[in-house]
Amino acid sequence: MFQLPLDSIASATTFATLPDNISTVYPDNIPDSWLVTPAQEIVPVPTFRLCRVAFGRLWIANTTDAPGIVRPSMLGRWGTFPANMELYPDPRGDEITGLWRATIGLLAFAERSTYLITPNDSGEGFRSVTLSAEAGCSAPSSLATLKDGSVIWLGADGFYRFAGQEDYSRGVELISTDIELFLRRATRTRLKQATAAVDPKTGEYRCWVSLDG
């Protein structure tokens, strides 16, 4: 998706398009200052598997060419992606398996790790912080936010929770110990298809997952 200023034309020899069949004046409403604005390098929109809106931007991840990439769009322009703003949250470049907006940032997941993306202190660009090097997300549709702002999701060995507070000391915690025997019946090859929702009345987190093959 490319920027097309209002009422702009491709060249001086091209006919301009009037907005209706009544107007007799073609307004030049493009400011001259735009002529000297440095052009920003924009990358073509790639094919991606995950996306989430956060910080007024559209974040995409797990592209065809780079499964471990997370890329933000321009502020307020969800289809325009500037170059040199991409992140690789996992230092090994593992595939991003989930994206979710938390109260203090954007959560990015690999199969066995969890990361928090926040703005840099300078206000320019973003950074990634490791929340857990052991717990990741196996099902992107299992992510959901509770009424208290915490986030719950399904990992390879159970359900996890991130409280979403400024203090990262609590980090990511396993919350499914009580149903461990039940989760052993989950079909491992179909964990990615698990999906969840939070009941708006009771606040209960409910997840569907394939059992017993």
PDB file of C-alpha atoms in Angstrom:
ATOM      1  CA  MET A   1       0.000   0.000   0.000  1.00  0.00           C
ATOM      2  CA  PHE A   2       1.474   3.339  -1.037  1.00  0.00           C
ATOM      3  CA  GLN A   3       0.727   6.912  -0.043  1.00  0.00           C
ATOM      4  CA  LEU A   4      -1.359   8.828  -2.609  1.00  0.00           C
ATOM      5  CA  PRO A   5      -1.960  12.464  -1.583  1.00  0.00           C
ATOM      6  CA  LEU A   6      -5.466  13.772  -2.209  1.00  0.00           C
ATOM      7  CA  ASP A   7      -6.091  15.041  -5.761  1.00  0.00           C
ATOM      8  CA  SER A   8      -2.534  14.226  -6.852  1.00  0.00           C
ATOM      9  CA  ILE A   9      -1.844  13.042 -10.393  1.00  0.00           C
ATOM     10  CA  ALA A  10       0.849  10.867 -11.873  1.00  0.00           C
ATOM     11  CA  SER A  11       2.312  13.501 -14.246  1.00  0.00           C
ATOM     12  CA  ALA A  12       1.650  16.969 -15.606  1.00  0.00           C
ATOM     13  CA  THR A  13       0.201  15.528 -18.805  1.00  0.00           C
ATOM     14  CA  THR A  14      -2.374  13.379 -17.023  1.00  0.00           C
ATOM     15  CA  PHE A  15      -5.971  14.535 -16.724  1.00  0.00           C
ATOM     16  CA  ALA A  16      -6.945  15.407 -13.160  1.00  0.00           C
ATOM     17  CA  THR A  17     -10.062  13.792 -11.709  1.00  0.00           C
ATOM     18  CA  LEU A  18     -12.691  16.173 -10.380  1.00  0.00           C
ATOM     19  CA  PRO A  19     -14.418  14.972  -7.196  1.00  0.00           C
ATOM     20  CA  ASP A  20     -17.929  15.299  -8.720  1.00  0.00           C
ATOM     21  CA  ASN A  21     -19.854  16.579 -11.752  1.00  0.00           C
ATOM     22  CA  ILE A  22     -20.569  20.023 -10.281  1.00  0.00           C
ATOM     23  CA  SER A  23     -17.141  21.432  -9.399  1.00  0.00           C
ATOM     24  CA  THR A  24     -15.493  23.761 -11.921  1.00  0.00           C
ATOM     25  CA  VAL A  25     -12.257  24.353 -10.007  1.00  0.00           C
ATOM     26  CA  TYR A  26      -9.476  21.844  -9.408  1.00  0.00           C
ATOM     27  CA  PRO A  27      -7.918  22.705  -6.011  1.00  0.00           C
ATOM     28  CA  ASP A  28      -4.196  22.402  -5.498  1.00  0.00           C
ATOM     29  CA  ASN A  29      -4.433  21.354  -1.850  1.00  0.00           C
ATOM     30  CA  ILE A  30      -0.981  19.748  -1.628  1.00  0.00           C
ATOM     31  CA  PRO A  31       1.357  22.075   0.329  1.00  0.00           C
ATOM     32  CA  ASP A  32       4.593  23.105  -1.384  1.00  0.00           C
ATOM     33  CA  SER A  33       6.514  22.130   1.752  1.00  0.00           C
ATOM     34  CA  TRP A  34       5.882  18.492   0.850  1.00  0.00           C
ATOM     35  CA  LEU A  35       8.171  18.950  -2.159  1.00  0.00           C
ATOM     36  CA  VAL A  36      11.225  19.145   0.113  1.00  0.00           C
ATOM     37  CA  THR A  37      10.158  16.505   2.637  1.00  0.00           C
ATOM     38  CA  PRO A  38      12.689  13.659   2.674  1.00  0.00           C
ATOM     39  CA  ALA A  39      11.195  10.501   1.199  1.00  0.00           C
ATOM     40  CA  GLN A  40      10.963   7.664   3.709  1.00  0.00           C
ATOM     41  CA  GLU A  41      12.113   4.230   2.642  1.00  0.00           C
ATOM     42  CA  ILE A  42       9.100   1.906   2.562  1.00  0.00           C
ATOM     43  CA  VAL A  43       9.167  -1.868   2.152  1.00  0.00           C
ATOM     44  CA  PRO A  44       6.524  -3.799   0.210  1.00  0.00           C
ATOM     45  CA  VAL A  45       3.889  -5.463   2.375  1.00  0.00           C
ATOM     46  CA  PRO A  46       5.033  -9.076   2.864  1.00  0.00           C
ATOM     47  CA  THR A  47       2.897 -12.149   3.323  1.00  0.00           C
ATOM     48  CA  PHE A  48       2.505 -12.595   7.078  1.00  0.00           C
ATOM     49  CA  ARG A  49       0.767 -15.034   9.433  1.00  0.00           C
ATOM     50  CA  LEU A  50       0.232 -12.898  12.548  1.00  0.00           C
ATOM     51  CA  CYS A  51      -0.797  -9.301  13.194  1.00  0.00           C
ATOM     52  CA  ARG A  52      -1.857  -7.131  16.121  1.00  0.00           C
ATOM     53  CA  VAL A  53      -2.531  -3.403  16.658  1.00  0.00           C
ATOM     54  CA  ALA A  54      -0.431  -1.721  19.370  1.00  0.00           C
ATOM     55  CA  PHE A  55       1.055   1.757  19.939  1.00  0.00           C
ATOM     56  CA  GLY A  56      -1.143   3.097  17.115  1.00  0.00           C
ATOM     57  CA  ARG A  57       0.603   0.800  14.621  1.00  0.00           C
ATOM     58  CA  LEU A  58      -0.129  -2.491  12.917  1.00  0.00           C
ATOM     59  CA  TRP A  59       2.455  -5.081  13.903  1.00  0.00           C
ATOM     60  CA  ILE A  60       2.981  -8.051  11.601  1.00  0.00           C
ATOM     61  CA  ALA A  61       5.073 -11.137  12.305  1.00  0.00           C
ATOM     62  CA  ASN A  62       6.110 -14.513  10.930  1.00  0.00           C
ATOM     63  CA  THR A  63       6.480 -13.573   7.286  1.00  0.00           C
ATOM     64  CA  THR A  64       7.118 -16.067   4.525  1.00  0.00           C
ATOM     65  CA  ASP A  65      10.761 -15.060   4.150  1.00  0.00           C
ATOM     66  CA  ALA A  66      11.505 -14.406   7.852  1.00  0.00           C
ATOM     67  CA  PRO A  67       9.450 -16.437  10.379  1.00  0.00           C
ATOM     68  CA  GLY A  68      11.224 -14.762  13.314  1.00  0.00           C
ATOM     69  CA  ILE A  69      10.588 -11.141  12.317  1.00  0.00           C
ATOM     70  CA  VAL A  70       8.241  -8.591  13.901  1.00  0.00           C
ATOM     71  CA  ARG A  71       7.651  -5.408  11.877  1.00  0.00           C
ATOM     72  CA  PRO A  72       5.647  -2.278  12.822  1.00  0.00           C
ATOM     73  CA  SER A  73       3.813  -0.036  10.391  1.00  0.00           C
ATOM     74  CA  MET A  74       4.025   3.743  10.347  1.00  0.00           C
ATOM     75  CA  LEU A  75       2.082   5.515  13.074  1.00  0.00           C
ATOM     76  CA  GLY A  76      -1.573   5.614  12.019  1.00  0.00           C
ATOM     77  CA  ARG A  77      -0.822   4.058   8.600  1.00  0.00           C
ATOM     78  CA  TRP A  78      -1.500   0.380   9.072  1.00  0.00           C
ATOM     79  CA  GLY A  79      -0.583  -0.611   5.522  1.00  0.00           C
ATOM     80  CA  THR A  80       2.713   1.271   5.236  1.00  0.00           C
ATOM     81  CA  PHE A  81       5.834  -0.354   6.673  1.00  0.00           C
ATOM     82  CA  PRO A  82       9.070   1.655   6.980  1.00  0.00           C
ATOM     83  CA  ALA A  83      12.402  -0.043   6.487  1.00  0.00           C
ATOM     84  CA  ASN A  84      14.915  -0.604   9.288  1.00  0.00           C
ATOM     85  CA  MET A  85      12.300  -0.817  12.076  1.00  0.00           C
ATOM     86  CA  GLU A  86      11.954  -4.587  12.166  1.00  0.00           C
ATOM     87  CA  LEU A  87      12.752  -6.613  15.287  1.00  0.00           C
ATOM     88  CA  TYR A  88      13.916 -10.167  15.877  1.00  0.00           C
ATOM     89  CA  PRO A  89      12.773 -10.772  19.487  1.00  0.00           C
ATOM     90  CA  ASP A  90      14.305 -14.240  19.654  1.00  0.00           C
ATOM     91  CA  PRO A  91      18.101 -14.037  19.248  1.00  0.00           C
ATOM     92  CA  ARG A  92      18.048 -17.438  17.548  1.00  0.00           C
ATOM     93  CA  GLY A  93      15.498 -16.214  15.010  1.00  0.00           C
ATOM     94  CA  ASP A  94      12.911 -18.800  16.041  1.00  0.00           C
ATOM     95  CA  GLU A  95       9.464 -18.584  14.484  1.00  0.00           C
ATOM     96  CA  ILE A  96       7.072 -16.114  16.089  1.00  0.00           C
ATOM     97  CA  THR A  97       4.029 -18.113  17.177  1.00  0.00           C
ATOM     98  CA  GLY A  98       1.893 -15.407  18.784  1.00  0.00           C
ATOM     99  CA  LEU A  99       1.331 -11.644  19.140  1.00  0.00           C
ATOM    100  CA  TRP A 100      -0.816 -10.001  21.797  1.00  0.00           C
ATOM    101  CA  ARG A 101      -1.247  -6.503  23.224  1.00  0.00           C
ATOM    102  CA  ALA A 102      -0.697  -6.235  26.981  1.00  0.00           C
ATOM    103  CA  THR A 103      -1.222  -3.272  29.305  1.00  0.00           C
ATOM    104  CA  ILE A 104       2.450  -2.283  29.171  1.00  0.00           C
ATOM    105  CA  GLY A 105       3.475  -3.318  25.680  1.00  0.00           C
ATOM    106  CA  LEU A 106       3.239  -5.909  22.938  1.00  0.00           C
ATOM    107  CA  LEU A 107       3.851  -9.568  23.750  1.00  0.00           C
ATOM    108  CA  ALA A 108       5.667 -11.646  21.139  1.00  0.00           C
ATOM    109  CA  PHE A 109       6.013 -15.400  21.500  1.00  0.00           C
ATOM    110  CA  ALA A 110       8.137 -18.187  20.136  1.00  0.00           C
ATOM    111  CA  GLU A 111       7.422 -21.845  20.845  1.00  0.00           C
ATOM    112  CA  ARG A 112       9.609 -21.826  23.956  1.00  0.00           C
ATOM    113  CA  SER A 113      10.080 -18.149  24.874  1.00  0.00           C
ATOM    114  CA  THR A 114       8.149 -14.940  25.581  1.00  0.00           C
ATOM    115  CA  TYR A 115       9.174 -11.342  24.872  1.00  0.00           C
ATOM    116  CA  LEU A 116       7.839  -7.870  25.637  1.00  0.00           C
ATOM    117  CA  ILE A 117       8.182  -5.102  23.037  1.00  0.00           C
ATOM    118  CA  THR A 118       8.142  -1.509  24.350  1.00  0.00           C
ATOM    119  CA  PRO A 119       9.197   1.903  22.998  1.00  0.00           C
ATOM    120  CA  ASN A 120      12.790   2.992  23.466  1.00  0.00           C
ATOM    121  CA  ASP A 121      13.503   5.547  26.189  1.00  0.00           C
ATOM    122  CA  SER A 122      14.482   8.028  23.464  1.00  0.00           C
ATOM    123  CA  GLY A 123      10.999   7.784  21.963  1.00  0.00           C
ATOM    124  CA  GLU A 124      12.373   6.537  18.644  1.00  0.00           C
ATOM    125  CA  GLY A 125      12.017   2.888  17.701  1.00  0.00           C
ATOM    126  CA  PHE A 126      11.270  -0.101  19.895  1.00  0.00           C
ATOM    127  CA  ARG A 127      13.115  -2.680  21.957  1.00  0.00           C
ATOM    128  CA  SER A 128      12.492  -6.272  23.000  1.00  0.00           C
ATOM    129  CA  VAL A 129      12.892  -7.679  26.538  1.00  0.00           C
ATOM    130  CA  THR A 130      12.908 -11.386  27.371  1.00  0.00           C
ATOM    131  CA  LEU A 131      10.185 -12.326  29.859  1.00  0.00           C
ATOM    132  CA  SER A 132      10.791 -16.067  29.766  1.00  0.00           C
ATOM    133  CA  ALA A 133      13.360 -18.255  28.032  1.00  0.00           C
ATOM    134  CA  GLU A 134      11.383 -21.425  28.789  1.00  0.00           C
ATOM    135  CA  ALA A 135       7.677 -20.679  28.332  1.00  0.00           C
ATOM    136  CA  GLY A 136       6.247 -19.842  24.914  1.00  0.00           C
ATOM    137  CA  CYS A 137       2.979 -19.979  23.002  1.00  0.00           C
ATOM    138  CA  SER A 138       1.753 -22.929  20.949  1.00  0.00           C
ATOM    139  CA  ALA A 139      -1.601 -21.512  19.814  1.00  0.00           C
ATOM    140  CA  PRO A 140      -1.959 -17.860  18.725  1.00  0.00           C
ATOM    141  CA  SER A 141      -5.754 -18.001  19.075  1.00  0.00           C
ATOM    142  CA  SER A 142      -5.496 -19.178  22.687  1.00  0.00           C
ATOM    143  CA  LEU A 143      -4.340 -15.713  23.804  1.00  0.00           C
ATOM    144  CA  ALA A 144      -6.884 -13.686  25.764  1.00  0.00           C
ATOM    145  CA  THR A 145      -6.947 -10.808  28.256  1.00  0.00           C
ATOM    146  CA  LEU A 146      -8.743 -11.071  31.591  1.00  0.00           C
ATOM    147  CA  LYS A 147     -10.593  -8.217  33.283  1.00  0.00           C
ATOM    148  CA  ASP A 148      -7.594  -7.468  35.510  1.00  0.00           C
ATOM    149  CA  GLY A 149      -5.399  -6.912  32.453  1.00  0.00           C
ATOM    150  CA  SER A 150      -3.446 -10.149  32.715  1.00  0.00           C
ATOM    151  CA  VAL A 151      -2.912 -12.303  29.622  1.00  0.00           C
ATOM    152  CA  ILE A 152      -3.418 -16.075  29.447  1.00  0.00           C
ATOM    153  CA  TRP A 153      -2.359 -18.464  26.692  1.00  0.00           C
ATOM    154  CA  LEU A 154      -1.620 -22.105  25.925  1.00  0.00           C
ATOM    155  CA  GLY A 155       1.990 -23.216  25.811  1.00  0.00           C
ATOM    156  CA  ALA A 156       3.588 -26.528  24.961  1.00  0.00           C
ATOM    157  CA  ASP A 157       3.206 -27.859  28.506  1.00  0.00           C
ATOM    158  CA  GLY A 158       0.252 -25.932  29.942  1.00  0.00           C
ATOM    159  CA  PHE A 159      -1.437 -22.572  30.355  1.00  0.00           C
ATOM    160  CA  TYR A 160       0.597 -19.525  31.270  1.00  0.00           C
ATOM    161  CA  ARG A 161      -0.207 -16.069  32.621  1.00  0.00           C
ATOM    162  CA  PHE A 162       1.498 -12.689  32.439  1.00  0.00           C
ATOM    163  CA  ALA A 163       0.244 -10.178  34.993  1.00  0.00           C
ATOM    164  CA  GLY A 164       1.071  -7.212  32.770  1.00  0.00           C
ATOM    165  CA  GLN A 165       2.537  -5.000  35.502  1.00  0.00           C
ATOM    166  CA  GLU A 166       5.539  -2.689  35.335  1.00  0.00           C
ATOM    167  CA  ASP A 167       7.404  -5.033  37.701  1.00  0.00           C
ATOM    168  CA  TYR A 168       8.693  -7.914  35.581  1.00  0.00           C
ATOM    169  CA  SER A 169       9.829  -9.951  38.613  1.00  0.00           C
ATOM    170  CA  ARG A 170       6.708 -12.113  38.467  1.00  0.00           C
ATOM    171  CA  GLY A 171       7.293 -12.684  34.787  1.00  0.00           C
ATOM    172  CA  VAL A 172       5.451 -15.566  33.158  1.00  0.00           C
ATOM    173  CA  GLU A 173       3.875 -18.111  35.505  1.00  0.00           C
ATOM    174  CA  LEU A 174       2.432 -21.575  34.889  1.00  0.00           C
ATOM    175  CA  ILE A 175      -1.185 -21.691  36.114  1.00  0.00           C
ATOM    176  CA  SER A 176      -2.411 -25.099  34.949  1.00  0.00           C
ATOM    177  CA  THR A 177      -0.758 -27.376  37.514  1.00  0.00           C
ATOM    178  CA  ASP A 178      -4.145 -28.428  38.887  1.00  0.00           C
ATOM    179  CA  ILE A 179      -5.286 -29.735  35.487  1.00  0.00           C
ATOM    180  CA  GLU A 180      -1.992 -31.260  34.421  1.00  0.00           C
ATOM    181  CA  LEU A 181      -3.457 -34.766  34.090  1.00  0.00           C
ATOM    182  CA  PHE A 182      -6.252 -33.413  31.897  1.00  0.00           C
ATOM    183  CA  LEU A 183      -3.806 -31.562  29.636  1.00  0.00           C
ATOM    184  CA  ARG A 184      -1.867 -34.752  29.013  1.00  0.00           C
ATOM    185  CA  ARG A 185      -4.815 -35.833  26.864  1.00  0.00           C
ATOM    186  CA  ALA A 186      -4.302 -32.873  24.505  1.00  0.00           C
ATOM    187  CA  THR A 187      -3.459 -33.761  20.916  1.00  0.00           C
ATOM    188  CA  ARG A 188       0.068 -32.359  20.533  1.00  0.00           C
ATOM    189  CA  THR A 189      -0.076 -32.140  16.767  1.00  0.00           C
ATOM    190  CA  ARG A 190      -3.187 -29.928  16.983  1.00  0.00           C
ATOM    191  CA  LEU A 191      -2.224 -27.535  19.785  1.00  0.00           C
ATOM    192  CA  LYS A 192      -1.820 -24.766  17.217  1.00  0.00           C
ATOM    193  CA  GLN A 193      -5.570 -24.974  16.506  1.00  0.00           C
ATOM    194  CA  ALA A 194      -6.611 -24.250  20.096  1.00  0.00           C
ATOM    195  CA  THR A 195      -8.820 -21.186  20.476  1.00  0.00           C
ATOM    196  CA  ALA A 196     -10.023 -19.281  23.532  1.00  0.00           C
ATOM    197  CA  ALA A 197     -12.288 -16.485  24.720  1.00  0.00           C
ATOM    198  CA  VAL A 198     -13.132 -14.730  27.986  1.00  0.00           C
ATOM    199  CA  ASP A 199     -16.759 -14.789  29.112  1.00  0.00           C
ATOM    200  CA  PRO A 200     -17.785 -11.102  29.376  1.00  0.00           C
ATOM    201  CA  LYS A 201     -20.156 -11.787  32.277  1.00  0.00           C
ATOM    202  CA  THR A 202     -18.207 -14.180  34.476  1.00  0.00           C
ATOM    203  CA  GLY A 203     -14.709 -13.213  33.362  1.00  0.00           C
ATOM    204  CA  GLU A 204     -13.890 -16.893  32.919  1.00  0.00           C
ATOM    205  CA  TYR A 205     -11.193 -17.913  30.460  1.00  0.00           C
ATOM    206  CA  ARG A 206     -12.380 -20.775  28.248  1.00  0.00           C
ATOM    207  CA  CYS A 207     -10.191 -22.654  25.796  1.00  0.00           C
ATOM    208  CA  TRP A 208     -11.024 -25.338  23.263  1.00  0.00           C
ATOM    209  CA  VAL A 209      -8.306 -27.859  22.446  1.00  0.00           C
ATOM    210  CA  SER A 210      -8.353 -31.218  20.720  1.00  0.00           C
ATOM    211  CA  LEU A 211      -8.208 -34.189  23.130  1.00  0.00           C
ATOM    212  CA  ASP A 212      -7.356 -37.868  22.768  1.00  0.00           C
ATOM    213  CA  GLY A 213      -6.245 -37.565  19.170  1.00  0.00           C
TER     214      GLY A 213
END
